[in-house]
Coordinates of C-alpha atoms and ligand atoms in Angstrom, one line a residue:
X22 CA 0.0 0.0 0.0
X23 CA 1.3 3.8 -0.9
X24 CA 0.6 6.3 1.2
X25 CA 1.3 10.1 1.1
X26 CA 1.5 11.5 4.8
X27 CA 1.3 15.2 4.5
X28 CA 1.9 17.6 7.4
X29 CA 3.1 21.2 7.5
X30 CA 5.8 19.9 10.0
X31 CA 7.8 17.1 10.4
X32 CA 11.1 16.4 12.3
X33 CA 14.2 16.4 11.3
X34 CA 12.9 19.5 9.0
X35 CA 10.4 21.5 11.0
X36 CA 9.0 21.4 14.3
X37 CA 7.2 24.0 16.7
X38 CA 5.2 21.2 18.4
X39 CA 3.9 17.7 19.1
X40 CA 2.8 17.7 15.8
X41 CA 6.5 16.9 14.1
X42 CA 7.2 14.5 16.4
X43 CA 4.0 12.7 15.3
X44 CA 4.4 13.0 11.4
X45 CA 8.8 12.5 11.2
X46 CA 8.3 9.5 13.2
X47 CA 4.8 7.2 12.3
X48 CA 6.1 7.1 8.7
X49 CA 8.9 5.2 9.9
X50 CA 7.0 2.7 11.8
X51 CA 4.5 2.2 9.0
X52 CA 7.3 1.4 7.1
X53 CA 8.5 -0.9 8.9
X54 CA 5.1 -2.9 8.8
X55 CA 5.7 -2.7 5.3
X56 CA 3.5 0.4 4.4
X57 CA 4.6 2.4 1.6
X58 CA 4.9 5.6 2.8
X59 CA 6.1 8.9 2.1
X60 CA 5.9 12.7 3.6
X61 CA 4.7 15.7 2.4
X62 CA 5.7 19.1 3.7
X63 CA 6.6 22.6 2.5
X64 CA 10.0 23.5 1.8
X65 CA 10.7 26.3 4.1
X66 CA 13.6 27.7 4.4
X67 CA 17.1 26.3 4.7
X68 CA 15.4 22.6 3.8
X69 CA 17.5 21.0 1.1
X70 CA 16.8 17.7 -1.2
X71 CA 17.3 17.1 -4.6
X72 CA 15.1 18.1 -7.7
X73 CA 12.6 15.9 -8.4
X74 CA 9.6 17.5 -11.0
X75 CA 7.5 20.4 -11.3
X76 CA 4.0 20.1 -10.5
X77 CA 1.2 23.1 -12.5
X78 CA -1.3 24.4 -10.5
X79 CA -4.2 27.2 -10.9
X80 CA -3.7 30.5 -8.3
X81 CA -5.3 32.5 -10.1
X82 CA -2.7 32.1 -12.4
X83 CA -1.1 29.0 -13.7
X84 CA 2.2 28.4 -11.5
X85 CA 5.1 26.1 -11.5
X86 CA 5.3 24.9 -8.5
X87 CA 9.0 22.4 -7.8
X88 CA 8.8 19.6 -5.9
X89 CA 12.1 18.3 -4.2
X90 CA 13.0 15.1 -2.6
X91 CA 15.3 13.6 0.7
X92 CA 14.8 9.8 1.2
X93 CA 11.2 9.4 2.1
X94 CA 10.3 13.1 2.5
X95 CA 9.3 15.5 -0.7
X96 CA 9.4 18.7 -0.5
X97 CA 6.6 21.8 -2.1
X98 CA 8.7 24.5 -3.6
X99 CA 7.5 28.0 -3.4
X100 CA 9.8 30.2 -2.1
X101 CA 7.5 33.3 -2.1
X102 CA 5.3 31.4 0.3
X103 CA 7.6 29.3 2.4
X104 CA 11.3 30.4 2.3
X105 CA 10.3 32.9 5.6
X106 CA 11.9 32.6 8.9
X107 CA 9.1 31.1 10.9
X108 CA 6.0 28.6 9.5
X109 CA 3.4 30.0 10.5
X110 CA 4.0 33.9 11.2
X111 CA 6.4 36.5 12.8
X112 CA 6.3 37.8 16.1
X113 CA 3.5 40.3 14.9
X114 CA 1.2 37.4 14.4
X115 CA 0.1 34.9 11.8
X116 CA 1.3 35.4 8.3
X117 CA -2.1 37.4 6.9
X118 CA -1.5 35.0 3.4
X119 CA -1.4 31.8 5.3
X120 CA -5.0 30.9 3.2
X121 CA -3.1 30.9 0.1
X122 CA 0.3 29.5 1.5
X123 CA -1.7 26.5 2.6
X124 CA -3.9 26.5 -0.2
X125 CA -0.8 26.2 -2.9
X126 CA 0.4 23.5 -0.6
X127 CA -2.5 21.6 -0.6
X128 CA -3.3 22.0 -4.4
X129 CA 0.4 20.7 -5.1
X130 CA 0.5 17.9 -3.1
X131 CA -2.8 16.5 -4.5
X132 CA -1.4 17.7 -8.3
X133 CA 1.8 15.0 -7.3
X134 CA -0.8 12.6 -5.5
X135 CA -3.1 12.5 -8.9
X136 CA 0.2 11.9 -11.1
X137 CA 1.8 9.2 -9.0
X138 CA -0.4 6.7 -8.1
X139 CA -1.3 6.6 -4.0
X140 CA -3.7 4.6 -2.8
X141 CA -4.2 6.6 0.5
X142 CA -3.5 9.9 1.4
X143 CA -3.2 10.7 5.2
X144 CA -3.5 14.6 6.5
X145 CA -2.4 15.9 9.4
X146 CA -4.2 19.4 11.1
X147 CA -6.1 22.3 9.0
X148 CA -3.0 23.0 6.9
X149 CA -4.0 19.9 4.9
X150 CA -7.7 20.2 5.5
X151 CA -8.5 21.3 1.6
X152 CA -6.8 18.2 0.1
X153 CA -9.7 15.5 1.1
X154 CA -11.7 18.3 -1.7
X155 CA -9.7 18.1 -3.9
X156 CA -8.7 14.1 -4.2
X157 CA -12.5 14.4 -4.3
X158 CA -12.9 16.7 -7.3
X159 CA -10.1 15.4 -9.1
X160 CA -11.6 12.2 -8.6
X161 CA -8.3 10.5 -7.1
X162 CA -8.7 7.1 -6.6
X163 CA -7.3 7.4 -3.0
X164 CA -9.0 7.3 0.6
X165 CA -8.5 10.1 3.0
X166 CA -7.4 9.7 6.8
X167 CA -8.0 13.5 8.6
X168 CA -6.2 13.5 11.5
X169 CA -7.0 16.4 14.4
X170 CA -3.5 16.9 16.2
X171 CA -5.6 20.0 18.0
X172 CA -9.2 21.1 17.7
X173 CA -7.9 24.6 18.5
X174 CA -6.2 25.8 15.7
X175 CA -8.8 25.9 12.6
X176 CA -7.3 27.5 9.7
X177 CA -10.2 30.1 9.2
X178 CA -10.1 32.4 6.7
X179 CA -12.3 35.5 5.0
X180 CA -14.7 34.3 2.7
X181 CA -13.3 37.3 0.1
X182 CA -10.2 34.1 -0.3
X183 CA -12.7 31.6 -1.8
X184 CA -11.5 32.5 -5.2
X185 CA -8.1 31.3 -4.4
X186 CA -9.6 27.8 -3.6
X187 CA -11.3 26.8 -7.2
X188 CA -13.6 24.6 -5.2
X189 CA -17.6 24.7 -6.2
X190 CA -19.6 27.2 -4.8
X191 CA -21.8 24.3 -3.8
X192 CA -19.6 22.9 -1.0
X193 CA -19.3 26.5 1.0
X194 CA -22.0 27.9 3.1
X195 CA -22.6 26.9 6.7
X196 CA -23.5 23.2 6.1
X197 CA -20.0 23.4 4.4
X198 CA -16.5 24.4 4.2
X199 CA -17.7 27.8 5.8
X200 CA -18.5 28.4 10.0
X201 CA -19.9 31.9 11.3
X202 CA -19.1 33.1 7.8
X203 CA -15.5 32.0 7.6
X204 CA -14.1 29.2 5.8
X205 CA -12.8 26.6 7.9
X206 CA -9.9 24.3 6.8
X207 CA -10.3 21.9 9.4
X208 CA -13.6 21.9 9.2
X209 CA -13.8 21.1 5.2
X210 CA -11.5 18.1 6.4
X211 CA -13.8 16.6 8.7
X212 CA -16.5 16.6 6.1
X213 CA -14.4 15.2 3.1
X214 CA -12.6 12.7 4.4
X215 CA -13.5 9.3 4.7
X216 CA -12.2 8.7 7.9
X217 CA -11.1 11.5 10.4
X218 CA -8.7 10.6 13.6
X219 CA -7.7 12.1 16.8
X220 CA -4.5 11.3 18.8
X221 CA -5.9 10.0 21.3
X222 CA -9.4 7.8 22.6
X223 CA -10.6 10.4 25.3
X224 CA -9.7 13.5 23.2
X225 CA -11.9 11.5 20.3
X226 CA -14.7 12.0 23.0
X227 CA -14.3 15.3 24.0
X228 CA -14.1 16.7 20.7
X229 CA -18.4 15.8 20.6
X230 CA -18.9 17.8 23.7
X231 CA -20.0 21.7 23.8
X232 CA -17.0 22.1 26.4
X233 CA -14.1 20.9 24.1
X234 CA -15.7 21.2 20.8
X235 CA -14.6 24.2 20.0
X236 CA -17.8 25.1 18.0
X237 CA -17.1 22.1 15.6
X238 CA -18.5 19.1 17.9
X239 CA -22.2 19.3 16.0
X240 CA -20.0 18.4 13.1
X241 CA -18.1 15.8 14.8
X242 CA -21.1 14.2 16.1
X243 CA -22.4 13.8 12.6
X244 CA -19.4 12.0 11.8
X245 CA -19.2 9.9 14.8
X246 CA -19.1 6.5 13.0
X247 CA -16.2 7.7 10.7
X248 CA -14.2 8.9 14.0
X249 CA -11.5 7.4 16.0
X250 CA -8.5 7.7 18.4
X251 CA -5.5 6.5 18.1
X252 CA -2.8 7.3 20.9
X253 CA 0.5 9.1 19.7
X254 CA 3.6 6.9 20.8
X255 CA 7.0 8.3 21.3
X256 CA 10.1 7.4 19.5
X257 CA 12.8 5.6 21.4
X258 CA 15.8 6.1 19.5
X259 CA 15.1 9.5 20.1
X260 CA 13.9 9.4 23.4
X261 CA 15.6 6.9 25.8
X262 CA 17.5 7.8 28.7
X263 CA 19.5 4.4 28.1
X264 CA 21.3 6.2 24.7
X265 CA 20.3 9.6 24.6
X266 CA 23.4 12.0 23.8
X267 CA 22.2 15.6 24.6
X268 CA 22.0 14.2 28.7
X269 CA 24.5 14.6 31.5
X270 CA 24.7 11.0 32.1
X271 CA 23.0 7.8 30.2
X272 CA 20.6 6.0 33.0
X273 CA 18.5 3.2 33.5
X274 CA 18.1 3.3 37.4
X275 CA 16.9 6.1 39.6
X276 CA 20.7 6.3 41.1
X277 CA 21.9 7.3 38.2
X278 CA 18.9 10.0 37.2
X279 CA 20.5 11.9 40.0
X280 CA 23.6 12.8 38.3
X281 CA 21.4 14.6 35.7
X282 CA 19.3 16.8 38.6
X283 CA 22.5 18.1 39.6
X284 CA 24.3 19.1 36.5
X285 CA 20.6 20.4 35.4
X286 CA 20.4 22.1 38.4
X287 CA 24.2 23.6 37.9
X288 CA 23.3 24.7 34.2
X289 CA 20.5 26.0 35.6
X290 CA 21.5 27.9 38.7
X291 CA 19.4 26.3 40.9
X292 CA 19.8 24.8 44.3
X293 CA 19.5 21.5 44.7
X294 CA 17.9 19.9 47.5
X295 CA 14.3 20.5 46.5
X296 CA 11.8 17.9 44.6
X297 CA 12.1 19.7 41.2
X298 CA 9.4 20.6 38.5
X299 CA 10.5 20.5 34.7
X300 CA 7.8 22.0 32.4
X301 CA 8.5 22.0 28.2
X302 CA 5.8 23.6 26.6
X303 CA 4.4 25.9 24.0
X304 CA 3.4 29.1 26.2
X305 CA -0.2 29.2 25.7
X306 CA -3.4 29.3 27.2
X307 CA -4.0 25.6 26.1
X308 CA -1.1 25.0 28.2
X309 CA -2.3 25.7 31.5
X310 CA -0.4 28.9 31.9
X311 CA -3.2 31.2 33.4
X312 CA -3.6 28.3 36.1
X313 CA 0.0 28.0 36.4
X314 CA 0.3 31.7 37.3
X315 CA -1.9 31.6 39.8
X316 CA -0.3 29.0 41.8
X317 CA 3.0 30.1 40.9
X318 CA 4.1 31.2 44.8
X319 CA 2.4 28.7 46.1
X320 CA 4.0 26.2 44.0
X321 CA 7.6 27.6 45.1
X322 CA 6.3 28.0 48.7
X323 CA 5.2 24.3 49.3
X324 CA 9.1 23.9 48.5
X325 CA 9.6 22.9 45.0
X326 CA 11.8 24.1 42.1
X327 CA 10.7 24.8 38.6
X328 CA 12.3 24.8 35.6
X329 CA 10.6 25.9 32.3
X330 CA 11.8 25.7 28.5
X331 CA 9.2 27.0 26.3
X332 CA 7.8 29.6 23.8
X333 CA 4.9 31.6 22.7
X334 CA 2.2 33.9 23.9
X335 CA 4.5 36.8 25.2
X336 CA 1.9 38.3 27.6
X337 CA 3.7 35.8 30.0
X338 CA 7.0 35.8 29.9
X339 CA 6.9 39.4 31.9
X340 CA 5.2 37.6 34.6
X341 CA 7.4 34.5 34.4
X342 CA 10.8 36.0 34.2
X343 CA 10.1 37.7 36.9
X344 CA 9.3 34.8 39.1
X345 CA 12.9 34.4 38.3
X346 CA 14.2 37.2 39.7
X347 CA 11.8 36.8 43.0
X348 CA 12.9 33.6 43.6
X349 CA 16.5 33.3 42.8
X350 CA 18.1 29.3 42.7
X351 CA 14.5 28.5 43.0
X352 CA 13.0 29.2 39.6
X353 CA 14.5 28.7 36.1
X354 CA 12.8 30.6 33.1
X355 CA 14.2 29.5 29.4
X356 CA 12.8 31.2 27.0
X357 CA 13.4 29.6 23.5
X358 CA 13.6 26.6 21.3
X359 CA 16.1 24.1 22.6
X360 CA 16.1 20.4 21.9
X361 CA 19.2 19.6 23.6
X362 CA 18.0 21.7 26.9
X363 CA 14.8 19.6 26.7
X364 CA 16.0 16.4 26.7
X365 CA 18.2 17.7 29.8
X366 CA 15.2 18.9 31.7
X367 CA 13.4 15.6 31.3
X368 CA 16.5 13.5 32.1
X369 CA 17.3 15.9 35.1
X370 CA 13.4 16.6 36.9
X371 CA 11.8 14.7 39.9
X372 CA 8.3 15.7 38.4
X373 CA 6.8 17.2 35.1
X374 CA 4.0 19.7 35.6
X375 CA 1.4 19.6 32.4
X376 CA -1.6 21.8 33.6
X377 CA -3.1 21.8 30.7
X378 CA -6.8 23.4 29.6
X379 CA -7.2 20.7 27.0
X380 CA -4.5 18.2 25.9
X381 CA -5.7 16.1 22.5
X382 CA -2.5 13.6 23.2
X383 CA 0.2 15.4 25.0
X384 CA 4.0 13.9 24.6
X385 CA 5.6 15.3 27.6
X386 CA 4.3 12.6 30.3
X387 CA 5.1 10.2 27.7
X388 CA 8.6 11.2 26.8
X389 CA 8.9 12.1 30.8
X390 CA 7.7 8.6 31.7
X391 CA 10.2 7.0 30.1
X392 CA 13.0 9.5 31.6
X393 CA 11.6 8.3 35.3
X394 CA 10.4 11.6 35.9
X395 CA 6.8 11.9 37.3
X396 CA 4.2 13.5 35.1
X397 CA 1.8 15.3 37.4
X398 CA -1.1 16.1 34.5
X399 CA -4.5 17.7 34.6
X400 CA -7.0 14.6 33.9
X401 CA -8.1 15.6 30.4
X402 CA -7.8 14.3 26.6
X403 CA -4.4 11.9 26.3
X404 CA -3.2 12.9 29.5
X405 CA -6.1 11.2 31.3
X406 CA -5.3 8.1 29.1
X407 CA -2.1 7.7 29.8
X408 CA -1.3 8.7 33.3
X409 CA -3.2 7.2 35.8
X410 CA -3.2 7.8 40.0
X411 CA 0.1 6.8 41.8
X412 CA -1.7 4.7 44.5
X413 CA 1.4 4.1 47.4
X414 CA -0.5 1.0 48.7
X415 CA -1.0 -0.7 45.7
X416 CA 1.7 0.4 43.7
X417 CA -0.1 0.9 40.8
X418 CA 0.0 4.0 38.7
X419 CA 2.1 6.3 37.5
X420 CA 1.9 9.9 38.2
X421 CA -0.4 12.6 39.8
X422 CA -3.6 13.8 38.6
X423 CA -5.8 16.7 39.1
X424 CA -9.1 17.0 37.5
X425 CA -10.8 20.7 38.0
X426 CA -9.0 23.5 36.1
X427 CA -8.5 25.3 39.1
X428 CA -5.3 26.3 41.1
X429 CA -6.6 24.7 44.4
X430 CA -6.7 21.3 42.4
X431 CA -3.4 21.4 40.9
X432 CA -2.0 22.2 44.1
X433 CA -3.3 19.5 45.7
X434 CA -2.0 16.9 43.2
X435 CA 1.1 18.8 43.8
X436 CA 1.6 18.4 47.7
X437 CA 0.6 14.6 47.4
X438 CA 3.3 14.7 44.9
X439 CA 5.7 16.3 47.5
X440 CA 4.7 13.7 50.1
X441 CA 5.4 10.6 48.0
X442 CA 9.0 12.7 46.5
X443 CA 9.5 13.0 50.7
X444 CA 9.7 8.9 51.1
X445 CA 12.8 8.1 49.2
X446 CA 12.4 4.7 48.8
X447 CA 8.7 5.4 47.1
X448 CA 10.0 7.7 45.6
X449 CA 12.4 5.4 43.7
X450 CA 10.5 3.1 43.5
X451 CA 7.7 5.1 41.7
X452 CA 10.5 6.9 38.9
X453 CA 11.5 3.3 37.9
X454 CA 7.9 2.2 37.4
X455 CA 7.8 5.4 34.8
X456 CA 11.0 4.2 32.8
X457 CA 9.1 0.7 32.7
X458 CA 6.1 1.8 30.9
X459 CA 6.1 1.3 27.0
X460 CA 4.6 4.0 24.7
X461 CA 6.9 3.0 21.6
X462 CA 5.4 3.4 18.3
X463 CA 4.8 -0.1 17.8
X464 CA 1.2 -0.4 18.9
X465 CA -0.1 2.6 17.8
X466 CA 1.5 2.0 14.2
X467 CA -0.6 -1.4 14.0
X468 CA -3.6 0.3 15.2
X469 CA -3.1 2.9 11.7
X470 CA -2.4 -0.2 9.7
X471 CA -5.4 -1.8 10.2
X472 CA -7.5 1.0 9.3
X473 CA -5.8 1.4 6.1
X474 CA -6.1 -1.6 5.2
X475 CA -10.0 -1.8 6.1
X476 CA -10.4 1.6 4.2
X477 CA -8.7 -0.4 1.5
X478 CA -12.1 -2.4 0.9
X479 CA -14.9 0.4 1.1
X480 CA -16.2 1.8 -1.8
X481 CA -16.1 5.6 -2.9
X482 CA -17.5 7.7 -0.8
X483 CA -20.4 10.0 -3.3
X484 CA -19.0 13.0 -4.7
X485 CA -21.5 15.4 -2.8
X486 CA -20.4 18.6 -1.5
X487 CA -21.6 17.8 2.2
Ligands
LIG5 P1 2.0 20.5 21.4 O1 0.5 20.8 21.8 O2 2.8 21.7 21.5 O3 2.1 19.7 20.1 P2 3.0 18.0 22.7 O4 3.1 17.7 24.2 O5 2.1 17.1 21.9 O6 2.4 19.5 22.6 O7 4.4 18.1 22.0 C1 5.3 19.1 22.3 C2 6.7 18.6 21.8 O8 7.5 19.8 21.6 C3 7.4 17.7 22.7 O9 8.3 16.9 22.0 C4 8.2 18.8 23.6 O10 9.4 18.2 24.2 C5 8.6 19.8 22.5 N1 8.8 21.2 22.9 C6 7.9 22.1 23.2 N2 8.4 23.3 23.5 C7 9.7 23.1 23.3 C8 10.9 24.0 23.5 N3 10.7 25.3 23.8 N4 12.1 23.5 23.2 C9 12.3 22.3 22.8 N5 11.3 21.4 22.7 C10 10.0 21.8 22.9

């Protein structure tokens, strides 16, 4: 089976989230379990790969658009659009010509798709939502997988772009591609492809409720049958303490975690003999940050350290460096991009803090899990699947939940967390059972398998507009 994966990031190339992680690495366990697959992405800028064929598409004028290649990854040429220092925007915002970036994208890749034989194409997020139209008015004989890495982020557009898109006027309007008015690129992917997937089984719930639906769980609902999740899995090669490069010291016991806290603690100027907190994390709302900096002092008062690598919405990072300077050797505040310093801070924290509002898979507690440090999660979307009560009489479990949004709640996950870290030999013994827990690729790369292959059998879906 051939299968086109197309994302508008991917590691090694480009990564601002979870999102990469996902679409570098389940291509290379598909093709292992001998699926066919390649990636698509844009070729922003400093990408390189060799030449491979030009591709003519309609943008209101007819453009060349050159695709390039690197192993298993092709890349959609069009420097105008993608040779810019960030994806997505600039520090002023969102780049106001993402519609047509992403439309040009999508438009080539299904141009290639249509001259190159795939029986599948699989697309990742609203930057790929148009494409399940278009395999569908070029009559493509391929299925569509739409998968929702985050409910959030919608790709919606002014109507005044619908030009650009050369798609019927029959599939707009608010039963279509359009909500309130807008055209919605994750929303035309919902309705077009055949089957639509979430990263993970509680987050496929969620998305059908008012409260997490973000406006689009009527349209969900409709397409419950055709709906499923699927749990990310992390990739081991890249993330195992066991081998990992970027760390102070390789490790496989809890002893030997320790010599990471202190040279993380060193790097990072803080003192060591607190139960430390490592957060990595966009800075965002979704995030948890509002709850975060509420319980901030009280978080630092109840004695623990906190570390945080991560960037974003800069309406915080007044606030947070500050909490730096208040609470010198206490409090770390990185604010960047830094893969190296991440691996560090997972290798080198007792806990890792995810408050988060909403969390569709979350690969933090599963990366942390496997570094023995102990996710302490809010109980929602992938984190409630995957992290489940420490309970010190049973020993079962592995980390510490909360489940309001609300500082109160988070703190209290927080001191049982200090009062297990304050028993060493729990303590211990709790890390280890973290690095035990397997969340390799493996399973989760069957689980796509097998609904390729049952998409394989069903017929052609009608070519309505709805
Ligand atoms: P998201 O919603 O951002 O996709 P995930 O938890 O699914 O959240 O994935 C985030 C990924 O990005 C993880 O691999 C995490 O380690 C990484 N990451 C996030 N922020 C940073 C940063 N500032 N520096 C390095 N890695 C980061």
């Amino acid at each position: 089976m051939k299968v086109a994966f197309v994302a508008s990031e991917a590691i090694p190339h480009a990564k601002t989230g979870g999102l990469a992680d996902v679409a570098g690495t389940l291509p290379v366990y598909l093709k292992k379990i001998g699926i066919d697959t390649s990636i698509f992405l844009p070729k922003y800028r400093g990408m390189k790969g060799s030449f491979l064929c030009n591709v003519e598409i309609e943008m209101r004028e007819r453009l060349k658009i050159r695709i390039y290649t690197d192993g298993i990854y092709y890349f959609i040429d069009y420097p105008e659009f993608f040779d810019r220092q960030g994806l997505y925007g600039s520090e002023k915002g969102d780049y106001p010509d993402n519609c047509e970036r992403f439309t040009l994208f999508c438009k080539a890749v299904s141009e290639f798709i249509e001259n190159n034989g795939y029986d599948l194409v699989h697309c990742h997020d609203w930057q790929t939502g148009l494409i399940p139209v278009y395999v569908k008015l070029k009559g493509i004989n391929a299925k569509t997988v739409f998968t929702i890495h985050n409910l959030g982020y919608q790709g919606q557009f002014s109507i005044s772009n619908s030009a650009v898109l050369d798609i019927p006027q029959d599939y707009f309007g608010s039963e279509g591609m359009e909500h309130h008015g807008k055209i919605n690129f994750l929303k035309t992917g919902i309705l077009h492809s055949d089957v639509i997937t979430t990263v993970s089984e509680n987050y496929a719930k969620e998305i059908q409720t008012p409260d997490l639906g973000f406006g689009l769980d009527a349209v969900l609902r409709k397409r419950s049958r055709s709906l499923i999740g699927i749990i990310n899995g992390i990739d081991y090669n890249l993330w195992n303490p066991r081998t990992d490069d970027f760390i102070y010291q390789k490790y496989d016991n809890y002893e030997n975690k320790q010599k990471n806290k202190i040279c993380l603690s060193n790097e990072c100027n803080i003192e060591l003999q607190r139960p430390l907190i490592g957060m990595i994390s966009r800075i965002a709302d979704q995030k948890g940050f509002d709850l975060l900096m509420k319980a901030f002092d009280s978080i630092v008062h109840m004695g623990f350290n906190l570390v945080l690598l991560g960037v974003g919405d800069e309406h915080y990072y007044g606030k947070l460096r500050t909490y730096e300077r208040v609470y010198p050797h206490r409090v770390s505040i990185n604010i960047k991009f830094d893969n190296k310093l991440a691996h560090r801070i997972y290798a080198g924290s007792d806990f890792f803090l995810m408050p988060s509002k909403y969390e569709p898979c979350g690969l933090g507690q599963l990366i942390s899990l496997k570094y023995g440090t102990v996710p302490v999660v809010r109980k929602t979307g992938g984190l409630a699947d995957s992290i489940a009560e420490f309970d010190r009489d049973a020993m079962s479990g592995n980390g510490f939940l909360f489940a309001e949004y609300a500082a109160e709640d988070l703190l209290r996950a927080l001191a049982e967390s200090y009062e297990v870290y304050s028993n060493k030999d729990i303590f211990k013994i709790l890390s280890e059972k973290c690095m035990s827990y397997d969340f390799s690729w493996d399973a989760s790369a069957e689980k796509y398998r097998s609904l390729y292959e049952s998409l394989s059998s069903l017929k052609p879906r009608n070519l309505s507009s709805r």
